[in-house]
Coordinates of C-alpha atoms in Angstrom, one line a residue:
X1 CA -26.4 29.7 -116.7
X2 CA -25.4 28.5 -119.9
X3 CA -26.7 25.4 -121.7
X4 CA -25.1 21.6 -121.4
X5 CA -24.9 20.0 -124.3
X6 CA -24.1 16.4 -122.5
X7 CA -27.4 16.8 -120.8
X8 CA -29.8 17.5 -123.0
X9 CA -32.6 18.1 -119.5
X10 CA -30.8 20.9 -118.2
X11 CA -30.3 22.6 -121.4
X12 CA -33.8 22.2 -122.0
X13 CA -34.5 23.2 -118.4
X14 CA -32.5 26.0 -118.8
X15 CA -33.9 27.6 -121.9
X16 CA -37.3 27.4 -120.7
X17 CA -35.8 29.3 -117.4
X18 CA -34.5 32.0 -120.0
X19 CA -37.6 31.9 -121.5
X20 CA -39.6 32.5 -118.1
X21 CA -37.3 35.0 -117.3
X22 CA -37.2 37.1 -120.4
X23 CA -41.0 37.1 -119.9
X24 CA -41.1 38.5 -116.5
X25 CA -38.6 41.0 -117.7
X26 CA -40.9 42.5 -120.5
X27 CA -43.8 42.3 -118.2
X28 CA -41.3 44.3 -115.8
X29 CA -40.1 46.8 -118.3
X30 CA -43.6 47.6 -119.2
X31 CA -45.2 48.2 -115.5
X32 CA -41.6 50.3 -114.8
X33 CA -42.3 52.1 -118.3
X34 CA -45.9 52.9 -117.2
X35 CA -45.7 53.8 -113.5
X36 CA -42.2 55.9 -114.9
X37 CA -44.8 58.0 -117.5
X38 CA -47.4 58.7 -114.9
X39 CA -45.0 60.0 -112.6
X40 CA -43.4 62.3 -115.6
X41 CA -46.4 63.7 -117.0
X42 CA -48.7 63.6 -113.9
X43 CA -46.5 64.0 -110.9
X44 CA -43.1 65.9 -111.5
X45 CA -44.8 68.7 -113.5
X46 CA -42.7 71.6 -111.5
X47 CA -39.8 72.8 -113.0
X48 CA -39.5 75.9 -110.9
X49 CA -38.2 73.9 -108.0
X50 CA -34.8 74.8 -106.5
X51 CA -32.7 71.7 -107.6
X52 CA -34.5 71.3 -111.0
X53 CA -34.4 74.5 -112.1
X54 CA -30.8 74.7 -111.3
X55 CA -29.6 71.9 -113.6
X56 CA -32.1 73.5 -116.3
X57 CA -30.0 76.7 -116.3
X58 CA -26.7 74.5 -116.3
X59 CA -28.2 73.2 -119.6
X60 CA -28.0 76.5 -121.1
X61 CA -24.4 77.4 -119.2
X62 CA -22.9 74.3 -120.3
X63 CA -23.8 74.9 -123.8
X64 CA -21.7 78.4 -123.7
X65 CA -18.8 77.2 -121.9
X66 CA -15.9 77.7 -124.5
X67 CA -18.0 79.4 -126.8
X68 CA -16.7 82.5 -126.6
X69 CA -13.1 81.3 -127.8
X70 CA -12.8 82.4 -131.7
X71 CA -10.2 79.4 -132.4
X72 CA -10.1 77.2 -129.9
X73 CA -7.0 74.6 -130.1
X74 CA -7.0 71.4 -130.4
X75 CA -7.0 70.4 -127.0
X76 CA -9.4 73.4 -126.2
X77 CA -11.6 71.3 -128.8
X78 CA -11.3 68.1 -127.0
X79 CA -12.0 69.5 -123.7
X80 CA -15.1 71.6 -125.1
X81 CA -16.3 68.1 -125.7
X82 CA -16.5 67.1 -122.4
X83 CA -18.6 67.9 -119.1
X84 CA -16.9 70.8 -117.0
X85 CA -19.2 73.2 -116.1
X86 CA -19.6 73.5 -112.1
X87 CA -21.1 76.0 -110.4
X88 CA -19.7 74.0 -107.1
X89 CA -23.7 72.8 -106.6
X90 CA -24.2 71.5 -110.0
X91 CA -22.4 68.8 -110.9
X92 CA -21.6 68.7 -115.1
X93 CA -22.7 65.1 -116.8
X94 CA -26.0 65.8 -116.3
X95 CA -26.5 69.3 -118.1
X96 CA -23.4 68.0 -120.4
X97 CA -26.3 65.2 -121.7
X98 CA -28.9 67.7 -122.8
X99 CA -26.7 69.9 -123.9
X100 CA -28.3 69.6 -127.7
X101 CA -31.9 70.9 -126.4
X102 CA -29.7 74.1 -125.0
X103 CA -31.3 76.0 -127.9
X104 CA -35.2 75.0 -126.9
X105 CA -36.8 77.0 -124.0
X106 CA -36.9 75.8 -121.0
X107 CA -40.1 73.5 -120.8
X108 CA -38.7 71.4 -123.3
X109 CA -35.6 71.4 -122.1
X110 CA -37.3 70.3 -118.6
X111 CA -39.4 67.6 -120.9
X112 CA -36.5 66.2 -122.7
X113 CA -34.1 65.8 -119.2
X114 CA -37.2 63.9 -117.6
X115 CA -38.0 61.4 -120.2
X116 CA -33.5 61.0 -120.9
X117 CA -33.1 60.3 -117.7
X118 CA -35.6 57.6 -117.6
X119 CA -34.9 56.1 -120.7
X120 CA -31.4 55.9 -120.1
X121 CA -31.9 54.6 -116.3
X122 CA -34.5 51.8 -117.4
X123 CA -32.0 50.6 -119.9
X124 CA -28.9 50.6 -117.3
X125 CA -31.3 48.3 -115.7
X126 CA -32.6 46.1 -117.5
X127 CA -28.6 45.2 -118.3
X128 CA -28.2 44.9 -114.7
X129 CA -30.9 42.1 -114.9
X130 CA -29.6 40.4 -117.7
X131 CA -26.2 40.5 -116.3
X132 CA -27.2 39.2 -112.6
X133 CA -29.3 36.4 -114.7
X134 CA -25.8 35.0 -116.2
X135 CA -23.6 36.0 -112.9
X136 CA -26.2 34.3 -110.1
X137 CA -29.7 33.6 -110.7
X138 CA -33.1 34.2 -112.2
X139 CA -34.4 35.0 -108.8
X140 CA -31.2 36.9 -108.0
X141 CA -31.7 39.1 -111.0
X142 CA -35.4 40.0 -110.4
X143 CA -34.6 41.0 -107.1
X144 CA -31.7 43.1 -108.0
X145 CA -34.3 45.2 -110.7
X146 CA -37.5 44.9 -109.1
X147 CA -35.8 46.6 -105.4
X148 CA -33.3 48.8 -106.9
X149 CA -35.9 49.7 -110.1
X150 CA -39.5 50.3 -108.2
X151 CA -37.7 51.2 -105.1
X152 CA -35.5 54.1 -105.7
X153 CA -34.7 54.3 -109.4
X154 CA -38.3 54.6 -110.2
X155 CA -39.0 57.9 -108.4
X156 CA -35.4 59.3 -109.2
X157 CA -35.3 58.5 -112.8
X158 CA -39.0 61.1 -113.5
X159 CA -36.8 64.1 -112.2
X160 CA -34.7 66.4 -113.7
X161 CA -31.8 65.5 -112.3
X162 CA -28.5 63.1 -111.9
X163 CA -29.5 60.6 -108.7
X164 CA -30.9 57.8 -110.5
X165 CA -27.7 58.1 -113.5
X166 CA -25.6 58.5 -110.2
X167 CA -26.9 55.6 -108.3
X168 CA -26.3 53.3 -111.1
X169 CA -23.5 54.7 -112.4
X170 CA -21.9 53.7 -108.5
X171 CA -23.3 50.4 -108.1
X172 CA -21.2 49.8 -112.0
X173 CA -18.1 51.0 -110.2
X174 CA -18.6 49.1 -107.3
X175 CA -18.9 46.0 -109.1
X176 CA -16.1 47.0 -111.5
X177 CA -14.1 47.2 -108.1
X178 CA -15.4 43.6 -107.1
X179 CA -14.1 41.7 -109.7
X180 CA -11.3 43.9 -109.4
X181 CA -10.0 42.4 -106.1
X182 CA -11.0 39.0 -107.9
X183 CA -8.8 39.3 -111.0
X184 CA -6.9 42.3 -111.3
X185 CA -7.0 42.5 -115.4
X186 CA -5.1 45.6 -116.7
X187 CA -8.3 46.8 -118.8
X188 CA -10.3 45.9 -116.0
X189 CA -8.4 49.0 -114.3
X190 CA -8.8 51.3 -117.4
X191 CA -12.6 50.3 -117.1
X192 CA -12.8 51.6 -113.2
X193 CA -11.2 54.6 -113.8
X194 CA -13.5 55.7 -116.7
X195 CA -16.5 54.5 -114.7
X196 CA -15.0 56.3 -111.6
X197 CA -14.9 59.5 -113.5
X198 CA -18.3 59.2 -114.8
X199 CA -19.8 58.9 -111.1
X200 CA -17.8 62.5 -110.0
X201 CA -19.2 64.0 -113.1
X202 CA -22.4 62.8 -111.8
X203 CA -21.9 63.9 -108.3
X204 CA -18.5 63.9 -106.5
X205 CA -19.0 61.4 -103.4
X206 CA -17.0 58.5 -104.8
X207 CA -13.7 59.0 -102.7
X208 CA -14.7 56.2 -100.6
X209 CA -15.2 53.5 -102.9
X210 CA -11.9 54.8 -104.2
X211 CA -10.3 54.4 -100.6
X212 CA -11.3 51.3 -100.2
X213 CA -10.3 50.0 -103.2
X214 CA -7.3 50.9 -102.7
X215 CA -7.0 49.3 -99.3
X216 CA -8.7 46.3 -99.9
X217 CA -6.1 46.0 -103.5
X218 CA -2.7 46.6 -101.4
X219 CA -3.9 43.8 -98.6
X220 CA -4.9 41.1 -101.3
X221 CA -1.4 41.7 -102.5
X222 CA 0.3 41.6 -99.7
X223 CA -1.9 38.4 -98.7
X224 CA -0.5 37.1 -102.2
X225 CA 3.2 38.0 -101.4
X226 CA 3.7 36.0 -98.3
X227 CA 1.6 33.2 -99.7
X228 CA 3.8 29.8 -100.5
X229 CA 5.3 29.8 -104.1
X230 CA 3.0 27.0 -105.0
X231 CA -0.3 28.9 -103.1
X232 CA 0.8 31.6 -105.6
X233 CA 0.5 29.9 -108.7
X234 CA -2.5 28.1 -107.7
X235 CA -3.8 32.0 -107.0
X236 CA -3.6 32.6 -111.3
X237 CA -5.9 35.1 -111.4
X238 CA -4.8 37.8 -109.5
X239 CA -1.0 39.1 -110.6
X240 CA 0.9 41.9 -107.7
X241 CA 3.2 42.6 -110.9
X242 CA -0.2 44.1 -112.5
X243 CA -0.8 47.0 -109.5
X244 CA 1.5 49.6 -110.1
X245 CA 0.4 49.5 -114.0
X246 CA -3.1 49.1 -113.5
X247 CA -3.0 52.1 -111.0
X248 CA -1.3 54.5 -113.3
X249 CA -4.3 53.2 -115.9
X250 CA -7.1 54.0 -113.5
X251 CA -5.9 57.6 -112.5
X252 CA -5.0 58.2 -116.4
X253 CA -8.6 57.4 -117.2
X254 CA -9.8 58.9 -114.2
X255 CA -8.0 62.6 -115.3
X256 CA -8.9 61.8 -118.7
X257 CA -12.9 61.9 -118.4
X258 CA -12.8 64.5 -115.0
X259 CA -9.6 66.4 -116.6
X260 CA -11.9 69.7 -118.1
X261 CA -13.9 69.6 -114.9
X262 CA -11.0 70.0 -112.5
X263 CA -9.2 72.5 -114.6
X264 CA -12.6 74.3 -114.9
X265 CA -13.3 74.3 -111.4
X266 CA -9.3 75.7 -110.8
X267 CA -9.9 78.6 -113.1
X268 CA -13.3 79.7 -111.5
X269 CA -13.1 78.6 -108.0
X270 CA -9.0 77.9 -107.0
X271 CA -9.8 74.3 -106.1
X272 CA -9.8 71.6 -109.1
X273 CA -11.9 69.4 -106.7
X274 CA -14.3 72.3 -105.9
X275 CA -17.9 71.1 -104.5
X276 CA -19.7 73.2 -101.8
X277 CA -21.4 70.0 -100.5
X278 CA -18.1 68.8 -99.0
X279 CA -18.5 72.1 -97.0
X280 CA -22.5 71.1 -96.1
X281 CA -21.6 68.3 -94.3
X282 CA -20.5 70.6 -91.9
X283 CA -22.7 72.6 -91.6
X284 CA -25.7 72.6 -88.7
X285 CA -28.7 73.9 -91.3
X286 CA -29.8 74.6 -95.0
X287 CA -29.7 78.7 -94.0
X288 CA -26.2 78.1 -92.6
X289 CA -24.8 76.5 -96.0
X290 CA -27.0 79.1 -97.9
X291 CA -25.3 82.2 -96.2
X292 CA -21.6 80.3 -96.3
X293 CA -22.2 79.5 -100.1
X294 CA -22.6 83.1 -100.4

């Protein structure tokens, strides 16, 4: 999408695209940030619901985590810095957000999640957008924001709770992965593993973009290795050599951002990967998972 200086039409043509576009995006933002408000302040005003008021409490439960400890060390420090708390139904980046409103009651607490998790979900995107505007197209773009924003982020975002943070936070992993398989950059494997981590923190079910990943990696190299020498150089962007480094990066980063929440989980439950919804699946009914979580 960028401008041609040799043809002076299609720069022109461009721009005024940009400018179009950039148009329909305010106009966007501010219909999302009003239909986003009444939904807030007139719809989700409830906080006594089970899954809300759950991740309220966590707030105040991931606030005390490592508190107790008179002098901590300096890896105790670190790790009191990141999310950790589980209570193997609530996951810990969301409470770990709001974990500075821990000392306000709980309506505010309740007010402040709602309107962060909008704000930060709206912004996420409205990057999208501008991204998919450079990557593909104008149309492209709007498409992307105006289905995924007014058609599932919209409702999620007004709730006090991680699914619209998660959502997004998946779809940046899953393209992460994309250009991945397209051009295996080493930071580009730092990058997924942090943005991996992020999405368990949200809420754990990432295993199978993982998976295939890691499929979908080993068969492009393989598809490289039996390729003709000059195939292989024409190929340039994507380097076998670079897999077995790039791994190691991704599950460093990947431990490095999830590393307090597994060891967390292993102190208080046994299991590092602890979450009773891989048990729900299971399961034939909400009572049945109710009385197994007991």
């Amino acid at each position: 999408m960028s401008a041609d200086p040799s043809n002076p039409g299609r720069s022109r043509k461009t721009l005024a695209l940009w400018i179009v576009f950039l148009g329909t995006l305010v106009l966007y933002a501010w219909a999302y940030s009003y239909l986003g408000a009444v939904l807030i302040l007139g719809k989700n005003t409830d906080r006594t619901n089970s899954t809300q008021a759950a991740f309220i409490d966590a707030v105040y439960r991931s606030a005390s985590v490592g508190a107790e400890r008179e002098r901590p060390s300096i890896l105790g420090e670190f790790t009191n810095l990141l999310p950790q708390y589980t209570d193997g139904m609530v996951d810990p980046l969301f409470p770990w957000l709001l974990r500075r409103h821990s000392n306000q009651p709980p309506d505010e607490v309740f007010e402040a999640g709602k309107w962060m998790n909008f704000i930060v979900s709206g912004c996420l995107l409205l990057g999208f957008a501008l991204a998919a505007a450079r990557a593909f197209s104008f149309s492209g773009a709007m498409a992307v924001v105006l289905m995924g924003g007014f058609g599932v982020i919209l409702e999620r975002s007004a709730y006090f709770s991680p699914d619209a943070i998660y959502y997004l936070l998946v779809v940046l992993t899953w393209l992460c992965a994309l250009s991945l398989i397209r051009q295996n950059h080493l930071w580009l494997y730092g990058a997924f593993g942090i943005l991996m981590g992020l999405s368990y923190l949200a809420k754990p079910f990432i295993w199978p973009i993982a998976l295939g990943f890691l499929l979908v990696s080993l068969i492009r190299s393989l598809w490289i290795a039996f390729r003709s020498r000059k195939d292989r150089q024409d190929a340039g962007v994507w380097s076998p050599s670079n897999q077995l480094v790039g791994f190691a990066m991704t599950i460093a980063a990947f431990l490095l951002i999830t590393g307090p929440r597994l060891s967390y989980a292993a102190a208080n439950f046994g299991d590092p990967l602890h979450s009773y919804q891989k048990y729900f699946i299971w399961l034939d009914s909400p009572t049945e998972a109710a009385l197994f979580q007991q």
